[in-house]
Tab-separated table of C-alpha atoms in Angstrom:
chain	number	residue	atom	x	y	z
O	1	MET	CA	26.308	-4.506	97.015
O	2	LYS	CA	25.609	-0.807	96.608
O	3	VAL	CA	28.607	1.618	96.711
O	4	LEU	CA	28.105	5.156	97.179
O	5	VAL	CA	31.257	6.984	95.273
O	6	THR	CA	31.171	10.390	95.863
O	7	GLY	CA	32.757	12.587	93.176
O	8	GLY	CA	32.148	9.785	90.971
O	9	LEU	CA	32.193	11.765	87.832
O	10	GLY	CA	35.610	13.158	88.662
O	11	PHE	CA	38.834	11.852	87.116
O	12	ILE	CA	39.557	9.172	89.778
O	13	GLY	CA	36.179	8.661	90.826
O	14	SER	CA	34.642	8.145	87.332
O	15	HIS	CA	37.595	5.260	86.791
O	16	THR	CA	36.971	3.782	90.237
O	17	VAL	CA	33.032	3.533	89.038
O	18	VAL	CA	34.180	1.523	86.286
O	19	GLU	CA	36.459	-0.950	88.059
O	20	LEU	CA	33.559	-1.161	90.771
O	21	GLN	CA	30.659	-2.065	88.227
O	22	ASN	CA	33.207	-4.467	86.392
O	23	ASN	CA	33.541	-6.569	89.707
O	24	GLY	CA	29.916	-6.661	90.264
O	25	PHE	CA	29.275	-3.849	92.457
O	26	GLU	CA	26.159	-1.864	92.083
O	27	VAL	CA	27.241	1.919	92.157
O	28	VAL	CA	25.314	5.526	93.332
O	29	ILE	CA	27.223	8.685	92.168
O	30	ILE	CA	27.070	12.023	94.018
O	31	ASP	CA	28.471	14.709	92.023
O	32	ASP	CA	28.459	18.585	92.182
O	33	CYS	CA	29.973	19.101	88.540
O	34	SER	CA	31.951	21.802	89.678
O	35	ASN	CA	35.119	19.968	88.400
O	36	SER	CA	33.479	17.224	85.857
O	37	SER	CA	30.389	16.904	83.508
O	38	VAL	CA	27.439	14.789	83.553
O	39	LYS	CA	28.707	13.460	80.076
O	40	VAL	CA	31.255	11.344	81.909
O	41	LEU	CA	28.103	9.171	82.820
O	42	GLU	CA	27.988	8.366	79.140
O	43	GLY	CA	31.415	7.057	78.962
O	44	ILE	CA	30.937	5.125	81.815
O	45	THR	CA	27.905	3.168	80.592
O	46	GLU	CA	29.864	2.813	77.315
O	47	ILE	CA	32.527	0.969	79.001
O	48	THR	CA	30.609	-1.211	81.551
O	49	GLY	CA	27.313	-1.805	79.886
O	50	VAL	CA	25.746	-0.471	83.143
O	51	LYS	CA	24.633	3.357	83.799
O	52	PRO	CA	24.680	3.858	87.360
O	53	PHE	CA	22.468	6.140	89.480
O	54	PHE	CA	23.350	9.952	89.804
O	55	LYS	CA	22.446	12.778	91.867
O	56	LYS	CA	23.647	16.388	91.510
O	57	MET	CA	24.425	17.522	94.709
O	58	ASP	CA	26.537	19.911	96.972
O	59	LEU	CA	27.772	17.837	99.700
O	60	ARG	CA	28.035	21.144	102.097
O	61	ASP	CA	24.572	20.865	102.022
O	62	LYS	CA	24.210	19.152	105.323
O	63	ALA	CA	20.561	18.750	104.618
O	64	ALA	CA	20.666	17.389	101.273
O	65	VAL	CA	23.280	14.784	102.471
O	66	HIS	CA	21.056	13.780	105.366
O	67	GLN	CA	17.755	13.381	102.796
O	68	PHE	CA	20.095	11.278	100.155
O	69	PHE	CA	21.039	9.003	102.787
O	70	LYS	CA	17.104	9.055	104.059
O	71	GLU	CA	16.121	7.534	100.763
O	72	HIS	CA	19.116	5.437	100.237
O	73	ASN	CA	19.549	3.652	103.427
O	74	ASP	CA	20.620	0.496	101.792
O	75	ILE	CA	24.257	1.553	100.892
O	76	GLY	CA	26.709	-0.831	101.843
O	77	GLY	CA	30.128	1.154	101.331
O	78	VAL	CA	30.989	4.441	100.880
O	79	ILE	CA	34.250	5.809	98.495
O	80	HIS	CA	34.746	9.606	99.420
O	81	PHE	CA	36.501	11.141	96.537
O	82	ALA	CA	34.797	14.732	96.662
O	83	ALA	CA	37.270	17.322	97.546
O	84	SER	CA	38.863	20.602	96.182
O	85	LYS	CA	42.284	19.254	95.081
O	86	ALA	CA	44.535	21.755	93.704
O	87	VAL	CA	47.914	22.558	95.853
O	88	GLY	CA	48.467	26.140	94.268
O	89	GLU	CA	44.654	26.889	94.575
O	90	SER	CA	44.506	25.711	97.875
O	91	VAL	CA	47.335	28.214	98.996
O	92	GLU	CA	45.422	31.070	97.296
O	93	LYS	CA	42.192	30.144	98.820
O	94	PRO	CA	42.404	28.128	102.191
O	95	LEU	CA	38.831	28.737	103.376
O	96	LEU	CA	37.210	27.384	100.335
O	97	TYR	CA	39.274	24.050	100.978
O	98	TYR	CA	38.668	23.748	104.529
O	99	GLU	CA	34.745	24.058	103.892
O	100	ASN	CA	34.700	21.821	100.954
O	101	ASN	CA	37.221	19.140	101.919
O	102	LEU	CA	36.181	18.779	105.900
O	103	ASN	CA	32.395	19.485	106.219
O	104	THR	CA	31.623	17.224	103.359
O	105	LEU	CA	33.551	14.344	105.284
O	106	ILE	CA	32.144	14.958	108.673
O	107	TYR	CA	28.484	14.973	106.982
O	108	ILE	CA	29.200	11.812	105.552
O	109	LEU	CA	30.770	9.998	108.153
O	110	GLN	CA	27.717	11.311	110.408
O	111	GLU	CA	25.114	9.790	107.844
O	112	ILE	CA	27.241	6.288	107.079
O	113	LEU	CA	27.132	5.462	110.990
O	114	GLU	CA	23.395	5.125	111.162
O	115	LEU	CA	23.750	2.563	108.343
O	116	GLU	CA	23.439	-1.030	108.828
O	117	SER	CA	27.059	-1.263	107.398
O	118	SER	CA	29.341	1.357	108.012
O	119	ASN	CA	32.146	0.637	105.403
O	120	PHE	CA	34.306	3.842	104.392
O	121	ILE	CA	37.191	4.597	102.063
O	122	PHE	CA	38.884	7.828	102.137
O	123	SER	CA	40.875	9.725	99.177
O	124	SER	CA	43.883	10.700	100.610
O	125	SER	CA	47.125	11.988	99.205
O	126	CYS	CA	50.738	11.902	99.806
O	127	THR	CA	50.749	15.228	100.847
O	128	VAL	CA	50.083	14.645	104.055
O	129	TYR	CA	54.165	13.304	104.407
O	130	GLY	CA	54.795	16.700	103.148
O	131	GLN	CA	58.479	16.750	102.687
O	132	ALA	CA	59.780	13.288	103.705
O	133	ASP	CA	62.924	12.949	105.431
O	134	LYS	CA	63.356	9.615	103.339
O	135	MET	CA	62.612	7.644	100.161
O	136	PRO	CA	60.781	5.925	99.445
O	137	ILE	CA	58.082	7.104	101.705
O	138	THR	CA	56.367	4.546	103.996
O	139	GLU	CA	53.015	4.737	105.979
O	140	SER	CA	55.050	4.839	109.043
O	141	ALA	CA	57.098	8.204	107.843
O	142	PRO	CA	55.882	10.863	110.055
O	143	VAL	CA	53.368	13.540	109.366
O	144	LYS	CA	54.701	16.696	109.030
O	145	PRO	CA	53.369	19.974	108.950
O	146	ALA	CA	51.678	20.406	105.779
O	147	GLU	CA	53.086	22.023	102.565
O	148	SER	CA	49.963	23.581	101.648
O	149	PRO	CA	46.110	23.739	102.869
O	150	TYR	CA	45.126	21.122	100.660
O	151	GLY	CA	47.651	18.746	102.100
O	152	ASN	CA	46.377	19.784	105.720
O	153	THR	CA	42.741	19.218	104.819
O	154	LYS	CA	44.070	15.401	103.976
O	155	GLN	CA	45.825	15.220	107.273
O	156	ILE	CA	42.849	16.265	109.174
O	157	GLY	CA	40.601	14.365	107.037
O	158	GLU	CA	42.704	11.150	108.507
O	159	GLU	CA	42.546	12.107	111.815
O	160	ILE	CA	38.744	12.757	111.574
O	161	ILE	CA	38.249	9.147	110.535
O	162	ARG	CA	41.179	7.723	112.919
O	163	ASP	CA	39.284	9.189	115.794
O	164	THR	CA	35.995	8.296	114.902
O	165	CYS	CA	37.013	4.556	114.189
O	166	LYS	CA	38.209	4.474	117.771
O	167	VAL	CA	35.012	5.053	119.424
O	168	THR	CA	33.044	3.349	116.843
O	169	PRO	CA	34.194	-0.622	116.371
O	170	ARG	CA	31.632	-0.775	113.784
O	171	LEU	CA	33.143	1.534	111.328
O	172	GLN	CA	35.524	0.068	109.006
O	173	ALA	CA	37.828	2.614	107.020
O	174	ILE	CA	41.022	2.782	105.024
O	175	SER	CA	42.655	5.886	103.778
O	176	LEU	CA	44.749	5.595	100.619
O	177	ARG	CA	47.521	7.675	100.307
O	178	TYR	CA	47.738	8.026	96.504
O	179	PHE	CA	50.541	9.553	94.523
O	180	ASN	CA	50.027	11.235	91.409
O	181	PRO	CA	47.430	9.938	89.193
O	182	MET	CA	47.639	10.287	85.309
O	183	GLY	CA	46.161	8.765	82.119
O	184	ALA	CA	43.161	7.577	81.147
O	185	HIS	CA	40.745	4.498	80.222
O	186	PRO	CA	42.213	2.353	77.623
O	187	SER	CA	38.651	2.799	75.931
O	188	THR	CA	39.347	6.379	75.455
O	189	HIS	CA	35.604	7.047	76.826
O	190	ILE	CA	36.676	8.810	79.861
O	191	GLY	CA	39.605	10.521	81.011
O	192	GLU	CA	41.204	13.441	82.753
O	193	LEU	CA	38.864	16.779	81.730
O	194	PRO	CA	39.766	19.451	84.001
O	195	VAL	CA	37.433	22.427	83.921
O	196	GLY	CA	39.522	25.499	83.157
O	197	VAL	CA	43.098	26.015	83.163
O	198	PRO	CA	44.741	22.228	84.516
O	199	GLN	CA	45.932	22.204	87.655
O	200	ASN	CA	48.043	19.235	87.193
O	201	LEU	CA	51.162	18.355	85.113
O	202	VAL	CA	49.988	15.846	82.898
O	203	PRO	CA	46.677	17.313	81.422
O	204	PHE	CA	48.527	20.704	80.837
O	205	ILE	CA	51.449	19.201	78.846
O	206	THR	CA	48.923	17.096	76.785
O	207	GLN	CA	46.923	20.216	76.445
O	208	THR	CA	49.962	21.888	75.218
O	209	GLY	CA	50.785	19.523	73.271
O	210	VAL	CA	47.586	19.738	71.047
O	211	GLY	CA	47.717	23.291	70.916
O	212	LEU	CA	45.128	24.467	73.420
O	213	ARG	CA	47.861	25.952	75.551
O	214	GLU	CA	50.938	28.150	74.481
O	215	GLU	CA	53.619	26.497	76.477
O	216	LEU	CA	54.063	24.437	80.189
O	217	SER	CA	55.567	26.433	82.981
O	218	VAL	CA	58.089	24.252	84.774
O	219	PHE	CA	58.036	25.711	88.596
O	220	GLY	CA	61.800	25.417	89.092
O	221	ASP	CA	64.991	23.961	87.923
O	222	ASP	CA	67.244	24.395	90.744
O	223	TYR	CA	66.048	21.745	93.526
O	224	PRO	CA	68.036	18.966	95.015
O	225	THR	CA	67.288	16.248	92.077
O	226	PRO	CA	69.109	14.628	88.984
O	227	ASP	CA	67.785	17.432	86.666
O	228	GLY	CA	66.584	20.317	89.182
O	229	THR	CA	62.766	19.596	88.619
O	230	CYS	CA	60.373	18.021	91.339
O	231	VAL	CA	60.060	14.155	91.261
O	232	ARG	CA	56.781	12.770	92.076
O	233	ASP	CA	55.307	8.914	91.754
O	234	TYR	CA	53.152	9.078	88.581
O	235	ILE	CA	50.597	6.006	88.773
O	236	HIS	CA	47.974	4.987	85.858
O	237	VAL	CA	44.669	5.936	86.854
O	238	VAL	CA	43.142	2.610	86.306
O	239	ASP	CA	46.014	0.951	88.302
O	240	LEU	CA	44.725	3.113	91.078
O	241	ALA	CA	41.192	2.784	90.511
O	242	LYS	CA	41.898	-1.098	90.855
O	243	ALA	CA	43.394	-0.598	94.496
O	244	HIS	CA	39.914	0.877	95.773
O	245	VAL	CA	38.477	-1.845	94.763
O	246	VAL	CA	40.313	-4.305	96.539
O	247	ALA	CA	40.433	-2.135	99.502
O	248	MET	CA	36.689	-1.855	99.868
O	249	GLN	CA	36.697	-6.107	99.355
O	250	ARG	CA	39.424	-6.231	102.236
O	251	ILE	CA	36.668	-4.076	104.309
O	252	LEU	CA	34.162	-6.224	103.342
O	253	GLN	CA	35.947	-9.490	104.091
O	254	LYS	CA	36.475	-8.264	107.699
O	255	ASP	CA	39.540	-10.345	108.200
O	256	ASN	CA	41.713	-7.672	109.722
O	257	ASP	CA	42.231	-6.706	113.290
O	258	LYS	CA	41.764	-2.743	112.668
O	259	ASN	CA	39.147	-0.794	111.935
O	260	TYR	CA	41.511	1.768	110.054
O	261	GLU	CA	44.259	1.243	108.044
O	262	VAL	CA	46.334	3.415	105.666
O	263	PHE	CA	47.924	2.426	102.373
O	264	ASN	CA	50.059	4.168	99.796
O	265	VAL	CA	48.972	3.597	96.146
O	266	GLY	CA	51.659	4.596	93.620
O	267	THR	CA	54.267	2.696	91.472
O	268	GLY	CA	57.407	3.030	93.858
O	269	SER	CA	59.496	4.914	91.826
O	270	GLY	CA	59.887	8.880	90.895
O	271	SER	CA	59.863	10.700	87.897
O	272	SER	CA	60.995	14.249	87.391
O	273	VAL	CA	59.076	16.652	85.691
O	274	LEU	CA	61.479	16.910	82.684
O	275	GLU	CA	61.223	13.131	82.599
O	276	VAL	CA	57.511	13.526	82.177
O	277	ILE	CA	57.866	16.255	79.552
O	278	SER	CA	60.160	13.186	78.054
O	279	SER	CA	57.916	10.506	77.998
O	280	PHE	CA	55.507	12.810	76.322
O	281	GLU	CA	57.758	13.590	73.418
O	282	LYS	CA	58.260	10.144	72.874
O	283	VAL	CA	54.676	8.708	72.910
O	284	ALA	CA	53.182	11.741	70.802
O	285	GLU	CA	56.210	11.895	68.637
O	286	ARG	CA	56.331	15.746	68.788
O	287	PRO	CA	58.219	18.256	70.815
O	288	LEU	CA	56.898	20.235	73.757
O	289	ARG	CA	56.958	23.773	74.665
O	290	TYR	CA	57.520	24.740	77.813
O	291	LYS	CA	59.977	27.268	79.909
O	292	ILE	CA	61.456	27.204	83.473
O	293	VAL	CA	59.604	29.705	85.770
O	294	ASP	CA	60.122	30.211	89.392
O	295	ARG	CA	59.595	27.884	92.082
O	296	ARG	CA	55.959	27.308	93.119
O	297	GLU	CA	54.676	27.674	96.895
O	298	GLY	CA	53.480	24.763	98.472
O	299	ASP	CA	55.421	22.257	96.237
O	300	VAL	CA	57.519	19.708	98.301
O	301	ILE	CA	60.782	18.706	96.389
O	302	THR	CA	60.665	14.988	95.833
O	303	ALA	CA	57.589	12.125	96.545
O	304	TYR	CA	57.767	8.679	95.761
O	305	ALA	CA	55.934	5.756	97.596
O	306	ASP	CA	57.042	2.609	99.071
O	307	THR	CA	53.863	0.594	98.128
O	308	THR	CA	55.446	-2.674	100.259
O	309	LYS	CA	52.389	-2.480	102.167
O	310	ALA	CA	49.549	-2.340	99.778
O	311	ASN	CA	51.520	-4.889	97.386
O	312	GLN	CA	51.833	-7.603	100.340
O	313	VAL	CA	48.451	-7.036	102.411
O	314	LEU	CA	46.178	-5.749	99.620
O	315	ASN	CA	47.800	-8.013	97.054
O	316	TRP	CA	47.760	-5.042	94.564
O	317	LYS	CA	50.555	-3.441	92.538
O	318	ALA	CA	50.901	-0.644	89.811
O	319	GLU	CA	51.074	-2.370	86.348
O	320	SER	CA	51.740	0.369	83.994
O	321	SER	CA	54.715	2.183	83.035
O	322	LEU	CA	55.024	6.063	82.997
O	323	ASP	CA	54.947	5.704	78.979
O	324	GLU	CA	52.001	3.674	79.292
O	325	ALA	CA	50.259	6.166	81.463
O	326	MET	CA	51.174	9.065	79.112
O	327	LYS	CA	50.380	7.061	76.267
O	328	SER	CA	46.537	6.869	77.367
O	329	ALA	CA	46.379	10.473	78.212
O	330	TRP	CA	47.648	11.674	74.803
O	331	ASP	CA	45.315	9.248	73.007
O	332	TRP	CA	42.606	10.818	75.199
O	333	GLU	CA	43.492	14.259	74.477
O	334	LEU	CA	43.091	13.496	71.120
O	335	LYS	CA	39.993	12.007	70.725
O	336	ILE	CA	38.210	14.885	72.859
O	337	ARG	CA	40.134	17.620	70.667
O	338	SER	CA	39.133	15.862	67.488
């Protein structure tokens, strides 16, 4: 079956393309390369032996999206990653995030409803929970006012999909609310390669470790956590990619009585910023330069997943430890800087 992966040259998207191809799916990629590189295609091909079809396109161009689906009307499912994704940047550029993350979702949903098979997986986020009252966070936790425009686009995105599913029974959709992906493919052919200054913690750590950045800024050490730094659920990107495959397989089997479901995708445990730094120092066998700075607007204090639903319904579970994920991220960093 042919699956369209938007943002398929990005960090999570590229790893998901690999897992889809390894499971027999034919993959078509759309990416505007604003935060990725066409060279990622080479890495995907090296790993799988199959070069997926690629179209460079800005999904904000509604006419171009319509023309693409007209030419590829045999697509059996869509996994939608393409979006701006940095919490801090979204606070500074809210209109960019609302345009890029919501318009593109609407345009794609409009097109897939015209296909013979309307199967859709949405790249959502734990940011929809805001600062949750209880840990670990279950899918039934209240969706609170978002802490950032980025988080709000994920909340609104889920609402758009839910409302569309209510009036369109033939649309089968799943939102995967994932926590904090990190790491790289064990082959080191693909990994996280942000354009410019990294917005996520782990690539900033590895770039600092390799000497590309002078030091890491830790945003606050006075939070009500064991060591005062924010706590997140860090999941290996390969584990996360595999969750998308089993989610698509569930949709295709159509053995569920609901046409819209949500699942948390994480490890089920939290790690603080200082613990992540410690993991790096352990696997890289070198100290990391960092400094404590003021808190960053838009950050929640603690967020880690209850993954019981994904474990039981999808028969999926994260397998890699924090150190294993960090080691793969460091191996990738060393390779691309060599």
